Amino acid sequence: MNISQKTSMAGNVSGAAGPISSLSKLQSLNGLFAIYKKQGPTSADVLNKFKDTLLREAGVQYPNSRKRKKQYLKLGHGGTLDSAASGVLVVGIGNGTKMLSTMLTGSKKYVAVGELGKATDTLDATGTVIMEKVFEHITRLDMEEKLKAFTGDIMQVPPLFSALKKDGQRLSVLLKKGHQVEAKPARPVTVHSLTLQEFKPPLFTLDIECGGGFYVRSLVDDLGKALSSCAHVKELVRTKQGQFTLQDHVLHEEQWTLQSVVGALQPCPEEDQRTDSPRSPQNAT
């Protein structure tokens, strides 16, 4: 049996020595890095496209990252970004997926553009406007004063349209199917800093640093109500997650190569590389 026959039986991997070597190198990586998520696709879609791109480079023909029968590569992301949002998406590869829980609970930074006077069902610009209120009475000082109440350890009700689940299905999916969904109870979240960067009504820009489980959409919605009006998120960018920043660390789509990943990778601690994980993170794919 020749080499090409053997590799064909192994699962649609190129018979050339280069791609086989590339796949082995890819599968040997363990650690964290960050990629850029653009507006539009879901975080899972972006991760699957990234995974398919790497596998094609490594010689895997027609990879389908959503089929789990043959796991060529273990990848996961460290926290969902809304489809309409962009910015830093932290990725774990190999045993690096075991480190993603720290990304989920750790510090994140966002820049959010809000729009006063309109509320939507999704709390962002992708939704249907369900309420309109006057906003001309709101001043910059009014907003800065109200922001103080949303800083520190606070209670927050998550949006109905979210990645949170009920009976194993995301709330957003249930709502799109027409199911009745009750709001999740308020839960404790932490806002490390919250500043008003720009105020040009109806638009305003917030700089936010927060802990895990925090929803910027809920913040903007609650802020609009506190100002006797309403508001929604018009634009949202995650500028930092953990040690990874938008300016210095993310790999853009044209950089989705094995060489770029190797250069950007922050390796696992040695003990994490030696130990097989007893369970994969929720976002592993």
Coordinates of C-alpha atoms in Angstrom, one line a residue:
M1 CA 0.0 0.0 0.0
N2 CA 1.5 3.4 -1.0
I3 CA 1.5 6.6 1.1
S4 CA -1.4 8.2 -0.6
Q5 CA -3.6 5.1 0.0
K6 CA -2.7 5.1 3.7
T7 CA -3.5 8.8 4.2
S8 CA -6.8 8.4 2.3
M9 CA -7.8 5.7 4.7
A10 CA -6.7 7.9 7.6
G11 CA -9.4 10.5 6.8
N12 CA -9.0 12.8 3.8
V13 CA -5.6 14.2 4.7
S14 CA -3.2 15.2 1.9
G15 CA -0.5 12.7 1.2
A16 CA 2.2 15.3 0.9
A17 CA 4.8 15.3 3.7
G18 CA 4.3 19.1 4.1
P19 CA 0.6 19.1 5.0
I20 CA 0.9 16.0 7.2
S21 CA 3.7 17.7 9.1
S22 CA 1.5 20.9 9.3
L23 CA -1.4 18.9 10.7
S24 CA 0.8 17.3 13.3
K25 CA 2.3 20.7 14.3
L26 CA -1.2 22.2 14.6
Q27 CA -2.4 19.3 16.7
S28 CA 0.6 19.7 19.0
L29 CA -0.3 23.3 20.0
N30 CA -1.6 24.1 23.5
G31 CA -2.4 27.6 24.7
L32 CA -4.4 30.8 24.2
F33 CA -4.5 33.5 21.5
A34 CA -7.0 35.9 20.1
I35 CA -8.7 36.4 16.8
Y36 CA -10.9 39.3 15.4
K37 CA -14.6 38.7 15.3
K38 CA -16.3 41.0 12.8
Q39 CA -20.0 42.2 12.9
G40 CA -22.5 39.7 11.6
P41 CA -21.6 36.1 12.2
T42 CA -22.0 34.4 15.6
S43 CA -18.9 33.7 17.7
A44 CA -19.4 30.0 17.0
D45 CA -19.5 30.7 13.2
V46 CA -16.3 32.7 13.4
L47 CA -14.5 30.0 15.4
N48 CA -15.7 27.2 12.9
K49 CA -14.5 29.3 9.9
F50 CA -11.2 29.8 11.6
K51 CA -10.9 26.1 12.4
D52 CA -11.8 25.1 8.8
T53 CA -9.2 27.6 7.4
L54 CA -6.4 26.1 9.6
L55 CA -7.4 22.5 8.7
R56 CA -7.4 23.3 4.9
E57 CA -3.9 24.7 5.2
A58 CA -2.9 21.6 7.1
G59 CA -4.1 19.4 4.2
V60 CA -7.5 18.2 5.5
Q61 CA -9.7 18.1 2.5
Y62 CA -13.3 19.4 2.9
P63 CA -13.2 19.9 6.7
N64 CA -16.5 20.3 8.4
S65 CA -15.9 21.7 11.9
R66 CA -19.6 21.1 12.9
K67 CA -19.2 17.3 12.5
R68 CA -17.7 15.7 15.6
K69 CA -17.1 12.2 14.3
K70 CA -13.5 13.0 13.5
Q71 CA -11.9 15.6 15.8
Y72 CA -8.8 16.8 14.0
L73 CA -8.4 19.8 16.2
K74 CA -9.6 20.9 19.6
L75 CA -10.6 24.5 19.8
G76 CA -12.8 26.6 22.0
H77 CA -13.6 30.3 22.6
G78 CA -13.5 32.2 25.9
G79 CA -16.9 34.0 25.8
T80 CA -19.6 34.8 23.3
L81 CA -19.8 38.1 21.5
D82 CA -23.2 39.1 20.1
S83 CA -23.6 38.7 16.4
A84 CA -23.8 42.5 16.0
A85 CA -20.6 43.0 18.1
S86 CA -17.0 42.9 17.0
G87 CA -13.6 42.7 18.6
V88 CA -11.5 40.4 20.6
L89 CA -12.4 36.7 20.7
V90 CA -10.1 34.6 22.8
V91 CA -9.4 31.1 21.5
G92 CA -8.0 28.1 23.3
I93 CA -6.3 25.3 21.3
G94 CA -5.5 21.8 22.6
N95 CA -5.1 21.9 26.4
G96 CA -5.5 25.6 26.2
T97 CA -9.3 25.0 26.1
K98 CA -9.0 24.1 29.8
M99 CA -7.9 27.7 30.5
L100 CA -10.9 29.3 28.9
S101 CA -12.9 29.4 32.1
T102 CA -10.6 32.1 33.4
M103 CA -11.5 34.1 30.3
L104 CA -15.2 33.7 30.9
T105 CA -15.0 35.0 34.4
G106 CA -12.2 37.5 33.9
S107 CA -12.0 41.2 33.1
K108 CA -13.2 42.5 29.7
K109 CA -13.3 46.0 28.2
Y110 CA -15.8 47.3 25.7
V111 CA -16.6 50.5 23.8
A112 CA -20.3 50.9 23.3
V113 CA -22.3 53.4 21.3
G114 CA -25.8 53.8 22.6
E115 CA -28.8 55.6 21.1
L116 CA -31.3 57.4 23.3
G117 CA -35.0 57.6 22.5
K118 CA -35.5 54.1 21.1
A119 CA -35.8 50.7 22.7
T120 CA -35.7 47.4 20.8
D121 CA -36.7 43.9 21.7
T122 CA -33.1 42.7 21.5
L123 CA -31.7 45.8 23.2
D124 CA -29.5 46.4 20.2
A125 CA -29.8 47.7 16.7
T126 CA -30.6 44.2 15.2
G127 CA -34.0 44.2 16.9
T128 CA -37.4 45.8 16.3
V129 CA -38.1 49.1 17.9
I130 CA -40.8 48.6 20.5
M131 CA -40.8 52.0 22.3
E132 CA -39.8 55.6 21.5
K133 CA -39.5 58.3 24.1
V134 CA -38.2 61.9 24.3
F135 CA -34.6 62.3 25.2
E136 CA -34.0 66.1 24.8
H137 CA -34.1 66.7 28.5
I138 CA -31.0 64.5 29.1
T139 CA -27.7 66.4 29.6
R140 CA -24.2 65.1 29.8
L141 CA -24.1 65.7 33.6
D142 CA -27.4 63.8 34.0
M143 CA -25.9 60.7 32.3
E144 CA -22.6 61.0 34.2
E145 CA -24.5 61.1 37.4
K146 CA -26.6 58.1 36.6
L147 CA -23.6 56.0 35.5
K148 CA -22.4 56.1 39.1
A149 CA -25.2 53.8 40.1
F150 CA -24.0 51.2 37.6
T151 CA -20.4 51.0 38.8
G152 CA -19.1 48.5 41.3
D153 CA -20.9 45.3 42.4
I154 CA -24.5 45.6 41.0
M155 CA -27.4 43.4 40.2
Q156 CA -28.3 42.9 36.5
V157 CA -31.1 41.2 34.6
P158 CA -29.7 39.4 31.5
P159 CA -31.4 40.2 28.1
L160 CA -34.1 37.8 26.8
F161 CA -32.2 37.5 23.6
S162 CA -29.0 36.0 24.9
A163 CA -26.8 32.9 24.9
L164 CA -28.3 31.8 28.2
K165 CA -30.2 28.6 28.1
K166 CA -33.4 27.1 29.2
D167 CA -33.9 23.3 28.9
G168 CA -30.7 23.1 26.9
Q169 CA -31.7 25.7 24.3
R170 CA -30.6 29.3 24.0
L171 CA -33.2 31.8 25.0
S172 CA -32.6 33.7 21.7
V173 CA -33.4 30.5 19.7
L174 CA -36.6 29.8 21.7
L175 CA -37.8 33.4 21.2
K176 CA -37.2 33.2 17.4
K177 CA -39.2 29.9 17.4
G178 CA -42.1 31.8 19.0
H179 CA -41.9 30.3 22.5
Q180 CA -42.7 32.3 25.6
V181 CA -39.6 33.0 27.6
E182 CA -39.4 34.4 31.1
A183 CA -36.7 36.8 32.0
K184 CA -33.8 35.3 34.1
P185 CA -33.6 36.7 37.6
A186 CA -31.2 39.5 38.4
R187 CA -27.7 38.3 39.2
P188 CA -24.6 39.9 40.6
V189 CA -22.1 41.4 38.2
T190 CA -19.1 43.7 38.6
V191 CA -18.3 46.9 36.7
H192 CA -14.7 48.0 37.4
S193 CA -15.0 51.2 35.5
L194 CA -17.6 53.1 33.5
T195 CA -17.0 56.4 31.8
L196 CA -18.9 58.6 29.3
Q197 CA -16.5 59.1 26.4
E198 CA -18.8 61.1 24.1
F199 CA -22.2 62.7 24.4
K200 CA -23.9 63.8 21.2
P201 CA -27.6 63.1 21.6
P202 CA -29.2 60.8 20.6
L203 CA -25.8 59.0 20.5
F204 CA -23.4 58.5 23.4
T205 CA -20.3 56.4 23.8
L206 CA -19.3 54.4 26.9
D207 CA -16.0 52.9 27.9
I208 CA -16.6 49.9 30.1
E209 CA -14.5 47.5 32.0
C210 CA -16.4 44.6 33.6
G211 CA -16.2 41.1 35.0
G212 CA -17.8 37.9 33.7
G213 CA -21.5 37.5 33.1
F214 CA -22.0 41.3 32.4
Y215 CA -24.3 42.4 29.5
V216 CA -23.6 45.8 27.9
R217 CA -27.0 45.7 26.3
S218 CA -28.7 45.4 29.7
L219 CA -26.6 48.3 31.0
V220 CA -27.6 50.6 28.1
D221 CA -31.3 49.6 28.5
D222 CA -31.2 50.2 32.2
L223 CA -29.4 53.5 31.8
G224 CA -32.1 54.8 29.4
K225 CA -34.8 53.9 31.9
A226 CA -32.9 55.6 34.7
L227 CA -32.8 58.8 32.6
S228 CA -36.7 58.7 32.1
S229 CA -36.2 57.7 28.5
C230 CA -35.1 54.5 26.7
A231 CA -32.0 53.4 24.8
H232 CA -30.4 50.6 22.9
V233 CA -26.9 49.6 21.8
K234 CA -26.1 50.8 18.4
E235 CA -22.5 49.5 18.2
L236 CA -20.4 47.3 20.4
V237 CA -16.7 46.5 20.3
R238 CA -14.8 44.3 22.8
T239 CA -11.4 45.9 23.0
K240 CA -9.8 43.7 25.6
Q241 CA -10.3 40.3 27.2
G242 CA -7.8 39.2 29.9
Q243 CA -4.4 40.0 28.6
F244 CA -5.5 40.2 25.0
T245 CA -6.1 43.6 23.4
L246 CA -7.7 44.5 20.1
Q247 CA -4.8 46.8 19.2
D248 CA -1.9 44.4 19.9
H249 CA -3.0 40.8 19.9
V250 CA -5.9 39.8 17.6
L251 CA -5.3 37.8 14.4
H252 CA -7.4 39.2 11.5
E253 CA -8.8 36.9 8.9
E254 CA -5.9 37.3 6.5
Q255 CA -3.6 36.2 9.4
W256 CA -5.5 32.9 10.0
T257 CA -2.4 30.7 9.3
L258 CA -0.5 28.1 11.3
Q259 CA 2.6 30.4 11.3
S260 CA 0.5 33.4 12.7
V261 CA -1.0 31.2 15.4
V262 CA 2.4 29.8 16.5
G263 CA 3.7 33.4 16.7
A264 CA 0.7 34.6 18.7
L265 CA 0.2 31.6 21.0
Q266 CA 0.6 32.1 24.8
P267 CA 1.4 28.5 26.0
C268 CA -0.3 26.6 28.8
P269 CA 1.6 26.2 32.1
E270 CA 3.5 23.0 32.0
E271 CA 1.2 21.2 34.4
D272 CA -1.8 21.9 32.1
Q273 CA 0.0 20.5 29.1
R274 CA 0.9 17.3 31.0
T275 CA -2.7 16.6 32.2
D276 CA -5.6 15.4 30.1
S277 CA -8.6 17.5 30.8
P278 CA -11.4 15.6 32.6
R279 CA -14.0 17.8 30.9
S280 CA -14.0 20.1 27.9
P281 CA -15.2 23.7 28.2
Q282 CA -18.7 24.6 27.2
N283 CA -17.5 26.5 24.1
A284 CA -15.2 23.8 22.8
T285 CA -15.9 22.9 19.3

